[in-house]
């Protein structure tokens, strides 16, 4: 019989029933039943004392570990059997933990008890968010520059940064005339950005640091670091003149080449032979060359006659040829000179898309003054009269039909030019025409523009629906406006 209430019980070392034993001994004594957890609203992280902020989803294993660490010292006298969350409203600012503990009590009897610990979630801004709000408190800056008129490479770089989410650690992004500045709260994040840039675009970088303060007692130095990244000044659709030494090392290419794309390397094609080559950043800085023309100097030609060349004998030591292009010989006339009989003969790599009567954009080398050290030393017979760049389509019709869009970096704009919109449209057209660049870019479907029928199609390249992503917008949760903010 129980020595307290006389109820028959199975024998145990305490000679008491469970009810009397619990009335005599409380094994949860000394364990706090309430606590506080600090949460940053801006970055949605929890404070793990003394100064670490960690990302935790609601009712996750990480959040459970964080809550248990707060009462770890008081749990040392009991044995923790089980722990779990009791569901609470996401916007209630409360976290409830259900704990099961065991402890040996009178004469070796083991008592098990279940109790609830309630945590209040208090808002507190973390140091990183303080710096973001301050705007000017930065430890490192990455200055990305490209000395060109056209910003095609920058638009491509922006999409790569968005795709790989490298803009998340920035305090501020500032756009200036010839580049972008990325501000960071730590040197490690800036170095990560520099490494990413060197892997994705041909570039070179320099770094410097300035001493802000120095504590002689604890030997702590406070520096501000600056990383300068210079991207090669060559863009897609540029006509370039290589040095004789570089052209020979690339498989005896012609010195006059066309840049068909810029990724981690510069992709060149010889319009006379379809020979292709790739030049990385290190090779470029050893043998630098420049663009012969600005994009504004493109002229419109009309194809009078075109003959595809199926067999072209390879020269000695020639490199690889492009399989995506077709070599052709064409007679062209400027649309501004249609009242004359003056025609130009040229070789082109666009034989697969050009037909007689098509409009095409190109550069007139016969009637221009080339100011380039390598081009001036070339034999005039080796310089083509005209270099064709790309087929011309009705731009306004392409814009109306474009049922997709791209995301943009949130940045401070200074000194933006009206010419930027035209350059951005050029970049969107390049995405439609070049599948290789398109693979590295997240393209989102624009639901506002209906899908048109192909009855009035003029043959302009378009992006298929299969290549587009659905743009997700979460406006409101079932719990209301506040609940939507805490979605994870």
Coordinates of C-alpha atoms in Angstrom, one line a residue:
X1 CA 0.0 0.0 0.0
X2 CA 1.1 3.6 -0.7
X3 CA 2.6 5.0 2.5
X4 CA 0.8 8.3 2.0
X5 CA -2.7 7.5 0.7
X6 CA -3.0 3.7 1.2
X7 CA -3.8 2.9 -2.4
X8 CA -2.6 -0.6 -3.6
X9 CA 0.4 -0.2 -5.8
X10 CA 3.1 -2.4 -7.4
X11 CA 6.1 -2.3 -5.1
X12 CA 8.7 0.5 -5.8
X13 CA 11.7 1.8 -3.9
X14 CA 9.7 4.9 -2.7
X15 CA 6.6 2.9 -1.5
X16 CA 4.5 5.7 -3.0
X17 CA 2.0 6.0 -5.8
X18 CA 2.8 8.2 -8.8
X19 CA 0.3 10.9 -7.6
X20 CA 1.9 11.2 -4.2
X21 CA 5.4 11.1 -5.6
X22 CA 4.7 14.0 -7.9
X23 CA 3.1 15.9 -5.0
X24 CA 6.2 15.4 -2.9
X25 CA 8.8 16.0 -5.6
X26 CA 8.8 18.3 -8.7
X27 CA 11.6 17.3 -11.0
X28 CA 11.1 20.4 -13.2
X29 CA 12.0 22.7 -10.4
X30 CA 14.7 25.2 -11.4
X31 CA 13.9 24.8 -15.2
X32 CA 12.5 28.2 -16.5
X33 CA 9.1 27.9 -18.1
X34 CA 9.4 31.1 -20.0
X35 CA 12.1 32.6 -22.2
X36 CA 13.0 35.1 -24.9
X37 CA 14.2 34.7 -28.5
X38 CA 15.5 37.6 -30.6
X39 CA 14.4 37.8 -34.2
X40 CA 15.5 40.2 -37.0
X41 CA 12.6 41.2 -39.3
X42 CA 14.8 42.4 -42.1
X43 CA 16.9 39.2 -42.8
X44 CA 14.6 36.8 -40.9
X45 CA 17.4 35.4 -38.7
X46 CA 17.4 34.4 -35.0
X47 CA 20.1 35.5 -32.5
X48 CA 22.3 32.7 -31.2
X49 CA 24.1 34.2 -28.2
X50 CA 26.6 35.8 -27.9
X51 CA 26.6 37.4 -31.4
X52 CA 25.8 34.9 -34.1
X53 CA 22.7 35.2 -36.3
X54 CA 21.4 32.1 -37.9
X55 CA 18.6 31.3 -40.4
X56 CA 15.9 29.0 -39.0
X57 CA 12.5 28.0 -40.4
X58 CA 9.6 27.8 -38.0
X59 CA 9.4 24.5 -36.1
X60 CA 12.7 23.4 -37.7
X61 CA 15.4 21.3 -36.0
X62 CA 17.8 24.3 -36.0
X63 CA 15.2 26.5 -34.1
X64 CA 14.6 23.7 -31.6
X65 CA 18.3 23.4 -30.9
X66 CA 18.6 27.2 -30.4
X67 CA 15.7 27.2 -27.9
X68 CA 17.1 24.2 -26.0
X69 CA 20.5 25.9 -25.7
X70 CA 18.9 28.7 -23.7
X71 CA 17.8 26.3 -20.9
X72 CA 20.8 23.9 -21.3
X73 CA 22.3 24.7 -17.9
X74 CA 19.1 24.0 -16.0
X75 CA 18.5 20.7 -17.9
X76 CA 21.8 19.3 -16.7
X77 CA 20.1 17.9 -13.5
X78 CA 17.5 15.9 -15.4
X79 CA 17.5 13.6 -18.4
X80 CA 15.9 15.0 -21.5
X81 CA 13.8 12.2 -23.2
X82 CA 11.8 14.1 -25.9
X83 CA 11.4 17.7 -27.2
X84 CA 9.1 19.1 -29.8
X85 CA 7.1 22.2 -30.8
X86 CA 3.4 22.8 -30.0
X87 CA 1.8 24.6 -33.0
X88 CA 1.2 28.4 -32.5
X89 CA 0.0 31.0 -35.0
X90 CA 3.0 32.2 -37.2
X91 CA 2.3 35.9 -36.3
X92 CA 1.6 35.3 -32.6
X93 CA 5.3 36.0 -31.6
X94 CA 5.2 32.8 -29.4
X95 CA 7.1 29.6 -29.6
X96 CA 6.0 26.7 -27.3
X97 CA 8.2 23.7 -26.6
X98 CA 6.9 20.4 -25.1
X99 CA 9.6 18.7 -23.1
X100 CA 9.7 15.2 -21.5
X101 CA 12.3 14.7 -18.7
X102 CA 13.2 11.9 -16.3
X103 CA 15.0 12.1 -12.9
X104 CA 15.8 9.6 -10.2
X105 CA 14.1 10.6 -7.0
X106 CA 13.6 9.0 -3.5
X107 CA 15.4 5.6 -3.0
X108 CA 16.2 5.2 -6.8
X109 CA 12.7 5.6 -8.1
X110 CA 12.7 7.2 -11.7
X111 CA 10.0 9.8 -12.3
X112 CA 9.0 11.1 -15.8
X113 CA 7.3 14.4 -16.3
X114 CA 6.0 16.5 -19.3
X115 CA 5.9 20.3 -19.2
X116 CA 5.8 23.3 -21.6
X117 CA 8.3 26.1 -22.1
X118 CA 7.0 29.2 -23.8
X119 CA 9.3 31.6 -25.6
X120 CA 8.4 35.2 -26.6
X121 CA 9.9 36.3 -30.0
X122 CA 11.3 39.8 -29.6
X123 CA 12.3 42.0 -32.6
X124 CA 15.9 43.1 -32.7
X125 CA 17.8 44.4 -35.8
X126 CA 21.1 42.6 -36.4
X127 CA 24.4 44.3 -37.1
X128 CA 24.3 43.5 -40.9
X129 CA 20.9 45.0 -41.3
X130 CA 22.0 48.1 -39.3
X131 CA 24.8 48.5 -41.9
X132 CA 22.4 48.1 -44.8
X133 CA 20.0 50.7 -43.3
X134 CA 23.0 53.1 -42.8
X135 CA 23.8 52.8 -46.5
X136 CA 27.4 54.2 -46.0
X137 CA 28.8 51.8 -43.5
X138 CA 30.8 49.5 -45.7
X139 CA 34.1 47.5 -45.3
X140 CA 34.8 46.6 -48.9
X141 CA 33.8 47.8 -52.4
X142 CA 34.1 46.1 -55.8
X143 CA 34.4 48.6 -58.7
X144 CA 33.5 46.9 -62.0
X145 CA 34.5 48.9 -65.1
X146 CA 34.4 48.5 -68.8
X147 CA 35.8 51.2 -71.2
X148 CA 33.2 50.7 -74.0
X149 CA 30.3 52.7 -75.4
X150 CA 27.9 49.7 -75.3
X151 CA 26.9 47.9 -72.1
X152 CA 25.9 44.5 -73.5
X153 CA 28.5 42.7 -71.3
X154 CA 27.1 44.6 -68.2
X155 CA 23.5 43.5 -69.0
X156 CA 24.7 39.9 -69.3
X157 CA 26.7 40.1 -66.1
X158 CA 23.7 41.5 -64.3
X159 CA 21.6 38.5 -65.2
X160 CA 24.4 36.1 -64.1
X161 CA 24.5 37.9 -60.7
X162 CA 20.8 37.6 -60.3
X163 CA 20.7 33.9 -61.3
X164 CA 23.5 33.0 -58.8
X165 CA 22.0 35.3 -56.1
X166 CA 25.4 37.1 -55.5
X167 CA 23.6 40.4 -54.8
X168 CA 22.2 39.2 -51.5
X169 CA 25.2 40.2 -49.4
X170 CA 25.5 43.7 -50.9
X171 CA 24.8 46.8 -48.7
X172 CA 24.3 48.9 -51.8
X173 CA 24.7 48.8 -55.6
X174 CA 25.6 52.0 -57.3
X175 CA 25.5 52.5 -61.1
X176 CA 27.8 55.1 -62.6
X177 CA 28.7 56.1 -66.2
X178 CA 31.1 53.3 -67.1
X179 CA 30.3 50.6 -64.5
X180 CA 28.9 49.4 -61.2
X181 CA 30.0 49.6 -57.6
X182 CA 29.1 46.8 -55.1
X183 CA 29.4 47.7 -51.4
X184 CA 29.9 44.9 -48.8
X185 CA 30.1 44.7 -45.0
X186 CA 33.0 42.2 -45.1
X187 CA 36.1 41.7 -47.3
X188 CA 35.2 38.0 -47.7
X189 CA 32.0 38.7 -49.5
X190 CA 33.8 41.2 -51.8
X191 CA 36.5 38.7 -52.6
X192 CA 33.8 36.1 -53.5
X193 CA 32.3 38.6 -55.9
X194 CA 35.7 39.2 -57.5
X195 CA 36.3 35.5 -57.9
X196 CA 32.9 35.1 -59.5
X197 CA 33.6 38.0 -62.0
X198 CA 36.9 36.5 -63.0
X199 CA 35.2 33.1 -63.8
X200 CA 32.3 34.6 -65.8
X201 CA 33.8 37.4 -67.9
X202 CA 37.3 38.0 -69.2
X203 CA 38.8 40.6 -66.8
X204 CA 41.7 41.6 -64.5
X205 CA 41.6 42.8 -61.0
X206 CA 43.6 44.9 -58.5
X207 CA 43.0 45.4 -54.8
X208 CA 44.0 48.1 -52.3
X209 CA 43.2 48.8 -48.6
X210 CA 43.1 51.9 -46.5
X211 CA 43.7 51.9 -42.7
X212 CA 40.7 53.5 -40.9
X213 CA 41.6 52.8 -37.2
X214 CA 44.1 50.8 -35.2
X215 CA 43.9 49.7 -31.5
X216 CA 47.5 49.4 -30.2
X217 CA 46.4 47.5 -27.1
X218 CA 44.5 44.7 -28.7
X219 CA 46.4 44.9 -32.0
X220 CA 43.2 45.2 -34.0
X221 CA 43.3 46.9 -37.4
X222 CA 40.3 48.3 -39.2
X223 CA 40.6 48.5 -43.0
X224 CA 38.5 49.5 -45.9
X225 CA 39.3 47.4 -49.0
X226 CA 38.8 48.4 -52.6
X227 CA 38.8 45.8 -55.5
X228 CA 39.0 47.2 -59.0
X229 CA 37.8 44.8 -61.8
X230 CA 38.3 45.8 -65.4
X231 CA 36.4 43.9 -68.0
X232 CA 37.9 43.6 -71.5
X233 CA 36.6 46.5 -73.7
X234 CA 35.1 44.1 -76.4
X235 CA 31.4 43.5 -76.8
X236 CA 29.3 41.3 -79.0
X237 CA 29.0 42.3 -82.7
X238 CA 32.3 44.3 -82.5
X239 CA 34.7 44.2 -85.4
X240 CA 38.3 43.8 -84.1
X241 CA 41.7 43.8 -85.7
X242 CA 44.1 41.3 -84.1
X243 CA 47.9 41.7 -83.9
X244 CA 49.7 39.5 -86.5
X245 CA 51.3 37.4 -83.8
X246 CA 48.0 36.7 -82.0
X247 CA 46.2 35.9 -85.3
X248 CA 49.0 33.4 -86.2
X249 CA 48.8 31.7 -82.8
X250 CA 45.0 31.2 -83.2
X251 CA 45.5 29.1 -86.3
X252 CA 46.5 31.7 -89.0
X253 CA 43.1 33.6 -88.7
X254 CA 42.5 36.8 -90.6
X255 CA 43.3 39.8 -88.5
X256 CA 39.9 41.3 -89.2
X257 CA 37.4 39.3 -87.1
X258 CA 33.9 39.6 -85.6
X259 CA 33.1 39.0 -81.9
X260 CA 30.0 36.8 -81.9
X261 CA 29.7 36.6 -78.0
X262 CA 31.4 37.4 -74.8
X263 CA 31.1 34.8 -72.0
X264 CA 34.1 33.7 -69.8
X265 CA 36.1 34.1 -73.0
X266 CA 35.9 36.3 -76.2
X267 CA 34.5 34.2 -79.0
X268 CA 35.7 35.4 -82.5
X269 CA 34.8 34.3 -86.0
X270 CA 36.6 34.9 -89.2
X271 CA 33.9 35.9 -91.7
X272 CA 36.1 34.8 -94.7
X273 CA 36.7 31.2 -93.5
X274 CA 34.3 30.6 -90.6
X275 CA 37.3 29.8 -88.5
X276 CA 36.5 30.4 -84.7
X277 CA 38.7 31.1 -81.7
X278 CA 38.3 31.8 -78.0
X279 CA 40.5 34.4 -76.2
X280 CA 40.6 34.4 -72.4
X281 CA 41.4 37.4 -70.3
X282 CA 45.1 36.6 -69.8
X283 CA 45.7 36.3 -73.5
X284 CA 43.8 39.5 -74.2
X285 CA 45.9 41.6 -71.7
X286 CA 49.1 40.1 -73.2
X287 CA 48.0 41.0 -76.8
X288 CA 45.4 43.8 -76.4
X289 CA 43.3 44.8 -79.4
X290 CA 40.4 47.3 -79.8
X291 CA 37.1 47.5 -81.6
X292 CA 37.3 49.3 -84.9
X293 CA 33.8 50.7 -84.8
X294 CA 31.1 51.8 -82.3
X295 CA 27.6 50.2 -82.6
X296 CA 26.2 53.6 -83.7
X297 CA 28.3 53.3 -86.8
X298 CA 26.4 50.3 -88.1
X299 CA 25.0 50.9 -91.6
X300 CA 22.0 49.1 -93.3
X301 CA 22.7 47.1 -96.4
X302 CA 20.4 45.2 -98.8
X303 CA 21.4 41.8 -100.2
X304 CA 21.4 42.0 -104.0
X305 CA 22.8 38.5 -104.6
X306 CA 24.2 35.7 -102.3
X307 CA 25.9 32.4 -103.1
X308 CA 26.7 29.9 -100.4
X309 CA 30.2 28.4 -100.4
X310 CA 29.9 24.7 -99.5
X311 CA 33.6 23.8 -99.7
X312 CA 36.4 26.0 -98.6
X313 CA 39.9 24.7 -98.6
X314 CA 41.6 25.0 -95.2
X315 CA 44.8 27.0 -95.0
X316 CA 48.0 25.7 -93.4
X317 CA 47.6 25.3 -89.6
X318 CA 44.0 26.5 -89.7
X319 CA 41.9 26.0 -86.5
X320 CA 38.4 24.8 -85.9
X321 CA 35.4 26.1 -87.9
X322 CA 31.9 27.0 -86.8
X323 CA 29.2 24.4 -87.6
X324 CA 26.4 26.9 -86.7
X325 CA 27.3 29.4 -89.5
X326 CA 27.3 29.1 -93.3
X327 CA 29.9 30.7 -95.4
X328 CA 28.6 32.8 -98.3
X329 CA 29.7 35.4 -100.9
X330 CA 27.3 38.3 -101.2
X331 CA 26.8 41.4 -103.3
X332 CA 25.3 44.2 -101.1
X333 CA 24.3 47.8 -101.6
X334 CA 23.7 50.5 -99.0
X335 CA 20.1 51.4 -98.4
X336 CA 21.2 55.1 -98.4
X337 CA 22.7 54.6 -101.9
X338 CA 19.9 52.8 -103.7
X339 CA 19.8 55.5 -106.3
X340 CA 23.3 54.6 -107.4
X341 CA 24.8 51.5 -109.0
X342 CA 27.5 51.1 -106.4
X343 CA 27.7 47.6 -105.0
X344 CA 30.1 45.9 -102.5
X345 CA 31.3 42.3 -102.6
X346 CA 32.0 40.6 -99.3
X347 CA 32.3 37.2 -97.6
X348 CA 30.0 36.6 -94.7
X349 CA 29.3 34.0 -92.0
X350 CA 25.6 34.7 -92.1
X351 CA 24.8 32.6 -95.2
X352 CA 22.3 30.4 -93.2
X353 CA 19.9 33.3 -92.5
X354 CA 20.4 35.7 -95.5
X355 CA 18.5 35.7 -98.8
X356 CA 18.4 38.2 -101.7
X357 CA 16.3 41.3 -100.7
X358 CA 17.1 40.9 -96.9
X359 CA 18.2 43.9 -94.9
X360 CA 21.4 43.4 -92.9
X361 CA 23.5 45.6 -90.6
X362 CA 27.2 45.9 -91.2
X363 CA 30.3 48.1 -91.2
X364 CA 31.7 49.9 -94.3
X365 CA 35.5 49.5 -94.2
X366 CA 36.0 50.7 -97.8
X367 CA 34.9 54.3 -97.1
X368 CA 36.1 54.8 -93.5
X369 CA 39.3 56.0 -91.9
X370 CA 40.6 53.2 -89.7
X371 CA 42.5 54.5 -86.7
X372 CA 44.1 51.3 -85.5
X373 CA 47.8 50.4 -85.1
X374 CA 47.3 46.9 -86.5
X375 CA 44.8 47.8 -89.3
X376 CA 47.1 50.6 -90.6
X377 CA 49.9 48.1 -91.1
X378 CA 47.8 45.5 -92.9
X379 CA 48.0 45.0 -96.7
X380 CA 44.9 46.8 -98.1
X381 CA 44.0 43.8 -100.2
X382 CA 43.4 41.8 -97.0
X383 CA 40.9 44.3 -95.6
X384 CA 37.4 43.5 -96.7
X385 CA 35.2 46.3 -98.1
X386 CA 32.2 45.4 -95.9
X387 CA 31.8 43.2 -92.8
X388 CA 28.2 42.1 -92.2
X389 CA 27.2 41.7 -88.5
X390 CA 23.5 40.7 -88.2
X391 CA 20.2 40.5 -90.1
X392 CA 17.9 43.5 -89.6
X393 CA 14.3 43.0 -88.4
X394 CA 11.5 45.4 -87.5
X395 CA 12.4 46.4 -84.0
X396 CA 8.9 47.8 -83.0
X397 CA 7.2 44.6 -84.1
X398 CA 9.7 42.5 -82.1
X399 CA 9.0 44.6 -79.0
X400 CA 5.3 44.3 -79.2
X401 CA 5.6 40.5 -79.7
X402 CA 8.0 39.9 -76.8
X403 CA 6.1 37.9 -74.2
X404 CA 9.0 37.5 -71.7
X405 CA 10.9 39.8 -69.4
X406 CA 14.1 39.8 -67.2
X407 CA 14.7 40.9 -63.6
X408 CA 16.9 43.8 -62.7
X409 CA 19.3 44.6 -59.8
X410 CA 18.0 47.1 -57.3
X411 CA 20.6 49.8 -57.7
X412 CA 21.1 53.6 -57.3
X413 CA 21.4 55.1 -60.7
X414 CA 23.5 58.1 -61.4
X415 CA 24.1 59.8 -64.8
X416 CA 22.0 57.3 -66.8
X417 CA 21.7 58.1 -70.5
X418 CA 18.8 58.0 -72.8
X419 CA 20.8 55.7 -75.0
X420 CA 20.6 53.0 -72.3
X421 CA 17.1 51.9 -73.3
X422 CA 18.2 51.3 -76.9
X423 CA 21.3 49.3 -75.7
X424 CA 19.0 47.3 -73.4
X425 CA 16.7 46.5 -76.4
X426 CA 19.9 45.4 -78.3
X427 CA 20.7 43.0 -75.5
X428 CA 17.2 41.5 -75.5
X429 CA 17.5 40.9 -79.2
X430 CA 20.8 39.2 -78.7
X431 CA 19.2 36.8 -76.2
X432 CA 16.5 35.9 -78.8
X433 CA 19.2 35.3 -81.5
X434 CA 21.8 33.4 -79.4
X435 CA 20.8 30.3 -77.6
X436 CA 24.2 29.8 -76.0
X437 CA 23.9 33.1 -73.9
X438 CA 20.2 32.3 -73.2
X439 CA 21.1 29.2 -71.3
X440 CA 22.9 31.2 -68.6
X441 CA 20.0 33.7 -68.1
X442 CA 16.7 33.3 -66.1
X443 CA 13.9 34.4 -68.5
X444 CA 10.5 34.9 -67.1
X445 CA 7.2 34.8 -68.9
X446 CA 5.3 38.1 -69.1
X447 CA 1.7 37.2 -68.6
X448 CA 0.6 40.8 -69.5
X449 CA 1.4 40.3 -73.2
X450 CA -0.7 37.6 -75.0
X451 CA 0.9 35.0 -77.2
X452 CA 0.4 36.1 -80.8
X453 CA -0.3 33.9 -83.7
X454 CA 2.5 33.3 -86.2
X455 CA 0.5 34.6 -89.3
X456 CA 2.4 37.9 -89.4
X457 CA 5.7 36.3 -88.5
X458 CA 8.6 38.0 -90.4
X459 CA 11.1 35.2 -89.4
X460 CA 12.6 37.1 -86.5
X461 CA 14.1 34.7 -83.8
X462 CA 11.9 34.2 -80.8
X463 CA 12.2 32.5 -77.4
X464 CA 10.0 29.4 -76.9
X465 CA 7.6 29.1 -73.9
X466 CA 9.6 26.0 -72.8
X467 CA 12.6 28.2 -72.0
X468 CA 10.7 30.6 -69.8
X469 CA 10.2 30.5 -66.1
X470 CA 7.0 31.4 -64.3
X471 CA 7.4 34.6 -62.3
X472 CA 6.1 33.8 -58.7
X473 CA 4.4 36.5 -56.7
X474 CA 3.2 35.8 -53.1
X475 CA 0.9 38.6 -52.2
X476 CA -1.0 37.5 -49.1
X477 CA -1.2 34.5 -46.9
X478 CA -4.4 32.9 -45.5
X479 CA -3.4 34.4 -42.1
X480 CA -3.5 37.9 -43.5
X481 CA -1.0 40.6 -44.4
X482 CA 1.4 40.0 -41.4
X483 CA 1.4 36.3 -42.0
X484 CA 2.7 36.8 -45.5
X485 CA 5.9 38.4 -44.2
X486 CA 6.8 35.3 -42.1
X487 CA 6.5 32.8 -45.0
X488 CA 9.7 30.8 -45.3

